[in-house]
Amino acid sequence: MSAQVHLPNHCIFLPPTSLHTFSVLNSSRENKVLGLGRSFLGLNERILLANKRVIKRKKDCLGVIASAGGAVWDGWMPEKTSKAPPLSDIFWPSAGAFAVMAMLGKIDQILAPKGISMTIAPLGAVCAVLFATPSSPGARKYNIFIAQIGCAAIGVLAFTILGPGWLARSAALSAAMAFMIFTRSVHPPAASLPLLFIDGAKLHQLNYWYALFPGAAGCILLCLLQEIVCYLKENVKF
């Protein structure tokens, strides 16, 4: 006799094809749910990444503003150095400037009968450049002599064409700036030579000799004394 198995009435048997269809439907629903979850996760990641980028931009902008503000205020503060300069680095440039002005004063006494002078204001600025900042671009010998000669000649030319007045001063200074930039011989004290000639009646008699005297001639003396000052700064310290 074959054994019979009695099952409860609420149990339902599905054929294999129905089971396969049911599993496919369930898996597709699960895939849709997983895909939707992944899309939400991807959206959240994109939102977080966008927020991070916005925060980084704000920080960068604040950093730029802070650095710009710091740079502006740095210009109003003394240069940051590890220690104060030695006394000899202060004494020798000051002594050199005194020696230069003393020598130019003695030369002025010799040239006084001719009504001209070697002691002109731009040479004081040249002293500061040569003795205090000898390694700066403005202290290069090329810059000094090219700028002194060229700017002085420009001042004479502007006065000859335009005469005295604001137009001659403006044109001469503009041309002097363009000349120094073009020839790569920027030497700030030389920019005052055209103005000095235009406004200095006693210099008009020099005409184009003004390109060499007193500016360039005085710079020869200053450059010689600069070598002495630099030697003393390097070898005689206290």
mmCIF file of C-alpha atoms in Angstrom:
data_model
loop_
_atom_site.group_PDB
_atom_site.id
_atom_site.type_symbol
_atom_site.label_atom_id
_atom_site.label_comp_id
_atom_site.label_asym_id
_atom_site.label_seq_id
_atom_site.Cartn_x
_atom_site.Cartn_y
_atom_site.Cartn_z
ATOM 1 C CA MET A 1 0.000 0.000 0.000
ATOM 2 C CA SER A 2 1.231 3.429 -0.796
ATOM 3 C CA ALA A 3 1.343 5.936 2.004
ATOM 4 C CA GLN A 4 -0.839 9.002 1.581
ATOM 5 C CA VAL A 5 0.131 12.342 2.974
ATOM 6 C CA HIS A 6 -2.639 14.685 4.006
ATOM 7 C CA LEU A 7 -1.849 18.402 3.782
ATOM 8 C CA PRO A 8 -3.821 21.288 5.189
ATOM 9 C CA ASN A 9 -6.375 22.845 2.895
ATOM 10 C CA HIS A 10 -4.670 26.303 2.941
ATOM 11 C CA CYS A 11 -1.433 24.998 1.421
ATOM 12 C CA ILE A 12 -1.197 25.817 -2.287
ATOM 13 C CA PHE A 13 1.222 24.203 -4.627
ATOM 14 C CA LEU A 14 2.544 26.195 -7.561
ATOM 15 C CA PRO A 15 3.981 24.657 -10.640
ATOM 16 C CA PRO A 16 7.705 25.198 -11.339
ATOM 17 C CA THR A 17 6.982 27.739 -14.069
ATOM 18 C CA SER A 18 4.971 29.847 -11.639
ATOM 19 C CA LEU A 19 7.733 29.665 -9.059
ATOM 20 C CA HIS A 20 10.246 30.890 -11.651
ATOM 21 C CA THR A 21 7.999 33.786 -12.643
ATOM 22 C CA PHE A 22 7.470 34.724 -9.016
ATOM 23 C CA SER A 23 11.219 34.710 -8.299
ATOM 24 C CA VAL A 24 11.868 36.857 -11.395
ATOM 25 C CA LEU A 25 9.256 39.370 -10.292
ATOM 26 C CA ASN A 26 10.683 39.488 -6.802
ATOM 27 C CA SER A 27 14.236 39.935 -8.075
ATOM 28 C CA SER A 28 13.174 42.714 -10.442
ATOM 29 C CA ARG A 29 11.428 44.492 -7.586
ATOM 30 C CA GLU A 30 14.504 44.083 -5.422
ATOM 31 C CA ASN A 31 16.707 45.416 -8.225
ATOM 32 C CA LYS A 32 14.426 48.401 -8.641
ATOM 33 C CA VAL A 33 14.547 49.087 -4.915
ATOM 34 C CA LEU A 34 18.324 48.681 -4.853
ATOM 35 C CA GLY A 35 18.682 50.893 -7.916
ATOM 36 C CA LEU A 36 16.510 53.543 -6.330
ATOM 37 C CA GLY A 37 18.581 53.358 -3.158
ATOM 38 C CA ARG A 38 21.766 53.659 -5.134
ATOM 39 C CA SER A 39 20.402 56.683 -6.993
ATOM 40 C CA PHE A 40 19.532 58.323 -3.671
ATOM 41 C CA LEU A 41 23.005 57.525 -2.360
ATOM 42 C CA GLY A 42 24.558 58.948 -5.525
ATOM 43 C CA LEU A 43 22.458 62.083 -5.207
ATOM 44 C CA ASN A 44 23.524 62.487 -1.588
ATOM 45 C CA GLU A 45 27.166 62.027 -2.568
ATOM 46 C CA ARG A 46 26.817 64.664 -5.290
ATOM 47 C CA ILE A 47 25.162 67.075 -2.857
ATOM 48 C CA LEU A 48 27.912 66.506 -0.275
ATOM 49 C CA LEU A 49 30.595 66.991 -2.947
ATOM 50 C CA ALA A 50 28.959 70.220 -4.119
ATOM 51 C CA ASN A 51 28.785 71.484 -0.536
ATOM 52 C CA LYS A 52 32.444 70.668 -0.026
ATOM 53 C CA ARG A 53 33.336 72.590 -3.178
ATOM 54 C CA VAL A 54 31.316 75.615 -2.049
ATOM 55 C CA ILE A 55 32.985 75.530 1.388
ATOM 56 C CA LYS A 56 36.432 75.222 -0.233
ATOM 57 C CA ARG A 57 35.723 78.188 -2.518
ATOM 58 C CA LYS A 58 34.615 80.280 0.434
ATOM 59 C CA LYS A 59 37.749 79.346 2.350
ATOM 60 C CA ASP A 60 39.935 80.149 -0.674
ATOM 61 C CA CYS A 61 38.212 83.515 -1.131
ATOM 62 C CA LEU A 62 38.610 84.319 2.542
ATOM 63 C CA GLY A 63 42.258 83.261 2.352
ATOM 64 C CA VAL A 64 42.867 85.491 -0.661
ATOM 65 C CA ILE A 65 41.150 88.415 1.039
ATOM 66 C CA ALA A 66 43.107 87.838 4.240
ATOM 67 C CA SER A 67 46.406 87.541 2.386
ATOM 68 C CA ALA A 68 45.629 90.654 0.340
ATOM 69 C CA GLY A 69 44.756 92.550 3.488
ATOM 70 C CA GLY A 70 47.921 91.290 5.131
ATOM 71 C CA ALA A 71 49.976 92.365 2.111
ATOM 72 C CA VAL A 72 48.437 95.829 2.240
ATOM 73 C CA TRP A 73 49.206 96.222 5.916
ATOM 74 C CA ASP A 74 52.705 94.753 5.456
ATOM 75 C CA GLY A 75 53.554 97.804 3.366
ATOM 76 C CA TRP A 76 52.951 99.995 6.411
ATOM 77 C CA MET A 77 55.241 97.937 8.653
ATOM 78 C CA PRO A 78 59.042 97.723 8.697
ATOM 79 C CA GLU A 79 60.619 94.826 6.848
ATOM 80 C CA LYS A 80 60.715 91.677 8.965
ATOM 81 C CA THR A 81 64.283 90.637 9.714
ATOM 82 C CA SER A 82 65.729 88.142 12.111
ATOM 83 C CA LYS A 83 67.885 90.721 13.861
ATOM 84 C CA ALA A 84 68.807 94.391 13.800
ATOM 85 C CA PRO A 85 71.629 95.416 11.429
ATOM 86 C CA PRO A 86 75.055 95.838 13.014
ATOM 87 C CA LEU A 87 76.249 99.334 13.825
ATOM 88 C CA SER A 88 78.881 99.194 11.078
ATOM 89 C CA ASP A 89 76.162 98.705 8.412
ATOM 90 C CA ILE A 90 74.644 101.982 9.577
ATOM 91 C CA PHE A 91 77.848 103.916 10.118
ATOM 92 C CA TRP A 92 79.695 103.269 6.829
ATOM 93 C CA PRO A 93 76.858 104.276 4.431
ATOM 94 C CA SER A 94 76.264 107.410 6.515
ATOM 95 C CA ALA A 95 79.984 108.217 6.497
ATOM 96 C CA GLY A 96 80.084 107.659 2.735
ATOM 97 C CA ALA A 97 77.208 110.085 2.194
ATOM 98 C CA PHE A 98 78.982 112.697 4.331
ATOM 99 C CA ALA A 99 82.210 112.229 2.346
ATOM 100 C CA VAL A 100 80.389 112.569 -0.981
ATOM 101 C CA MET A 101 78.648 115.802 -0.032
ATOM 102 C CA ALA A 102 81.862 117.213 1.416
ATOM 103 C CA MET A 103 83.762 116.505 -1.814
ATOM 104 C CA LEU A 104 80.997 117.927 -3.975
ATOM 105 C CA GLY A 105 80.945 121.028 -1.772
ATOM 106 C CA LYS A 106 84.675 121.581 -2.322
ATOM 107 C CA ILE A 107 84.181 121.149 -6.071
ATOM 108 C CA ASP A 108 81.370 123.724 -5.920
ATOM 109 C CA GLN A 109 83.791 126.246 -4.428
ATOM 110 C CA ILE A 110 86.061 125.755 -7.416
ATOM 111 C CA LEU A 111 83.180 126.038 -9.913
ATOM 112 C CA ALA A 112 81.494 128.971 -8.160
ATOM 113 C CA PRO A 113 83.018 131.656 -10.468
ATOM 114 C CA LYS A 114 81.369 129.903 -13.420
ATOM 115 C CA GLY A 115 77.966 129.951 -11.733
ATOM 116 C CA ILE A 116 77.403 126.185 -11.753
ATOM 117 C CA SER A 117 77.249 123.597 -9.019
ATOM 118 C CA MET A 118 77.889 119.874 -8.624
ATOM 119 C CA THR A 119 75.674 119.543 -5.552
ATOM 120 C CA ILE A 120 72.261 118.756 -6.974
ATOM 121 C CA ALA A 121 69.401 117.077 -5.137
ATOM 122 C CA PRO A 122 69.242 113.874 -7.262
ATOM 123 C CA LEU A 123 72.775 112.960 -6.172
ATOM 124 C CA GLY A 124 71.506 112.693 -2.594
ATOM 125 C CA ALA A 125 69.015 110.058 -3.758
ATOM 126 C CA VAL A 126 71.804 108.301 -5.664
ATOM 127 C CA CYS A 127 73.797 108.150 -2.400
ATOM 128 C CA ALA A 128 70.909 106.372 -0.685
ATOM 129 C CA VAL A 129 70.610 103.823 -3.499
ATOM 130 C CA LEU A 130 74.344 103.113 -3.834
ATOM 131 C CA PHE A 131 75.281 103.018 -0.147
ATOM 132 C CA ALA A 132 72.141 101.650 1.547
ATOM 133 C CA THR A 133 70.945 99.178 -1.129
ATOM 134 C CA PRO A 134 74.007 98.329 -3.254
ATOM 135 C CA SER A 135 72.492 95.041 -4.479
ATOM 136 C CA SER A 136 69.247 96.593 -5.776
ATOM 137 C CA PRO A 137 68.654 96.917 -9.549
ATOM 138 C CA GLY A 138 68.759 100.710 -9.270
ATOM 139 C CA ALA A 139 72.378 100.506 -8.046
ATOM 140 C CA ARG A 140 73.665 98.784 -11.197
ATOM 141 C CA LYS A 141 76.265 100.897 -12.986
ATOM 142 C CA TYR A 142 74.473 100.383 -16.297
ATOM 143 C CA ASN A 143 71.205 101.659 -14.842
ATOM 144 C CA ILE A 144 72.885 104.662 -13.227
ATOM 145 C CA PHE A 145 74.709 106.055 -16.236
ATOM 146 C CA ILE A 146 72.207 105.172 -18.970
ATOM 147 C CA ALA A 147 69.340 106.647 -16.941
ATOM 148 C CA GLN A 148 71.279 109.735 -15.807
ATOM 149 C CA ILE A 149 72.456 110.620 -19.311
ATOM 150 C CA GLY A 150 69.214 109.758 -21.098
ATOM 151 C CA CYS A 151 66.843 111.456 -18.650
ATOM 152 C CA ALA A 152 68.979 114.607 -18.482
ATOM 153 C CA ALA A 153 69.006 114.860 -22.287
ATOM 154 C CA ILE A 154 65.221 114.371 -22.341
ATOM 155 C CA GLY A 155 64.841 117.283 -19.924
ATOM 156 C CA VAL A 156 66.898 119.563 -22.174
ATOM 157 C CA LEU A 157 64.929 118.488 -25.244
ATOM 158 C CA ALA A 158 61.562 119.061 -23.540
ATOM 159 C CA PHE A 159 62.630 122.522 -22.404
ATOM 160 C CA THR A 160 63.904 123.394 -25.880
ATOM 161 C CA ILE A 161 60.653 122.380 -27.569
ATOM 162 C CA LEU A 162 58.013 123.306 -24.982
ATOM 163 C CA GLY A 163 59.747 125.913 -22.841
ATOM 164 C CA PRO A 164 59.202 126.200 -19.075
ATOM 165 C CA GLY A 165 55.904 125.158 -17.548
ATOM 166 C CA TRP A 166 53.741 122.238 -16.580
ATOM 167 C CA LEU A 167 53.535 120.791 -20.085
ATOM 168 C CA ALA A 168 57.311 120.513 -20.408
ATOM 169 C CA ARG A 169 57.613 118.931 -16.947
ATOM 170 C CA SER A 170 54.832 116.411 -17.652
ATOM 171 C CA ALA A 171 56.163 115.463 -21.077
ATOM 172 C CA ALA A 172 59.753 115.193 -19.837
ATOM 173 C CA LEU A 173 58.871 112.973 -16.892
ATOM 174 C CA SER A 174 56.668 110.738 -19.037
ATOM 175 C CA ALA A 175 59.388 110.380 -21.668
ATOM 176 C CA ALA A 176 62.023 109.705 -19.004
ATOM 177 C CA MET A 177 59.919 106.896 -17.530
ATOM 178 C CA ALA A 178 59.376 105.352 -20.969
ATOM 179 C CA PHE A 179 63.106 105.640 -21.739
ATOM 180 C CA MET A 180 64.193 103.873 -18.540
ATOM 181 C CA ILE A 181 61.664 101.067 -18.981
ATOM 182 C CA PHE A 182 62.549 100.578 -22.655
ATOM 183 C CA THR A 183 66.304 100.494 -22.022
ATOM 184 C CA ARG A 184 65.865 98.396 -18.833
ATOM 185 C CA SER A 185 67.804 101.001 -16.886
ATOM 186 C CA VAL A 186 65.311 102.020 -14.188
ATOM 187 C CA HIS A 187 67.136 104.293 -11.743
ATOM 188 C CA PRO A 188 64.614 106.313 -9.672
ATOM 189 C CA PRO A 189 66.841 109.350 -8.895
ATOM 190 C CA ALA A 190 67.321 109.984 -12.629
ATOM 191 C CA ALA A 191 63.614 110.766 -13.047
ATOM 192 C CA SER A 192 64.145 114.073 -11.227
ATOM 193 C CA LEU A 193 66.832 115.332 -13.622
ATOM 194 C CA PRO A 194 64.442 116.605 -16.343
ATOM 195 C CA LEU A 195 62.397 118.513 -13.760
ATOM 196 C CA LEU A 196 65.549 119.966 -12.213
ATOM 197 C CA PHE A 197 66.731 121.325 -15.572
ATOM 198 C CA ILE A 198 63.353 122.755 -16.598
ATOM 199 C CA ASP A 199 62.913 124.611 -13.304
ATOM 200 C CA GLY A 200 66.586 125.518 -12.748
ATOM 201 C CA ALA A 201 67.435 128.710 -14.605
ATOM 202 C CA LYS A 202 71.135 128.492 -13.716
ATOM 203 C CA LEU A 203 71.369 125.125 -15.512
ATOM 204 C CA HIS A 204 69.951 126.348 -18.822
ATOM 205 C CA GLN A 205 73.336 127.651 -19.908
ATOM 206 C CA LEU A 206 74.701 124.098 -19.924
ATOM 207 C CA ASN A 207 72.306 123.100 -22.697
ATOM 208 C CA TYR A 208 73.008 119.475 -23.765
ATOM 209 C CA TRP A 209 76.176 119.347 -21.643
ATOM 210 C CA TYR A 210 73.683 118.853 -18.851
ATOM 211 C CA ALA A 211 73.405 115.220 -19.986
ATOM 212 C CA LEU A 212 76.944 114.664 -18.647
ATOM 213 C CA PHE A 213 77.319 117.346 -16.020
ATOM 214 C CA PRO A 214 76.617 117.451 -13.143
ATOM 215 C CA GLY A 215 74.566 114.203 -12.990
ATOM 216 C CA ALA A 216 76.788 111.666 -14.750
ATOM 217 C CA ALA A 217 80.002 113.354 -13.588
ATOM 218 C CA GLY A 218 78.830 113.298 -9.983
ATOM 219 C CA CYS A 219 77.855 109.621 -10.261
ATOM 220 C CA ILE A 220 81.446 108.737 -11.170
ATOM 221 C CA LEU A 221 82.564 110.055 -7.788
ATOM 222 C CA LEU A 222 79.677 108.302 -6.039
ATOM 223 C CA CYS A 223 80.464 104.951 -7.675
ATOM 224 C CA LEU A 224 84.105 105.179 -6.587
ATOM 225 C CA LEU A 225 83.084 105.884 -3.017
ATOM 226 C CA GLN A 226 80.526 103.089 -3.147
ATOM 227 C CA GLU A 227 83.315 100.555 -3.659
ATOM 228 C CA ILE A 228 85.065 101.877 -0.560
ATOM 229 C CA VAL A 229 81.872 101.827 1.498
ATOM 230 C CA CYS A 230 81.001 98.262 0.440
ATOM 231 C CA TYR A 231 84.534 97.091 1.256
ATOM 232 C CA LEU A 232 84.389 98.645 4.720
ATOM 233 C CA LYS A 233 80.928 97.171 5.376
ATOM 234 C CA GLU A 234 82.201 93.680 4.541
ATOM 235 C CA ASN A 235 85.574 93.821 6.296
ATOM 236 C CA VAL A 236 85.282 96.320 9.152
ATOM 237 C CA LYS A 237 82.357 95.317 11.317
ATOM 238 C CA PHE A 238 81.501 96.491 14.818
#
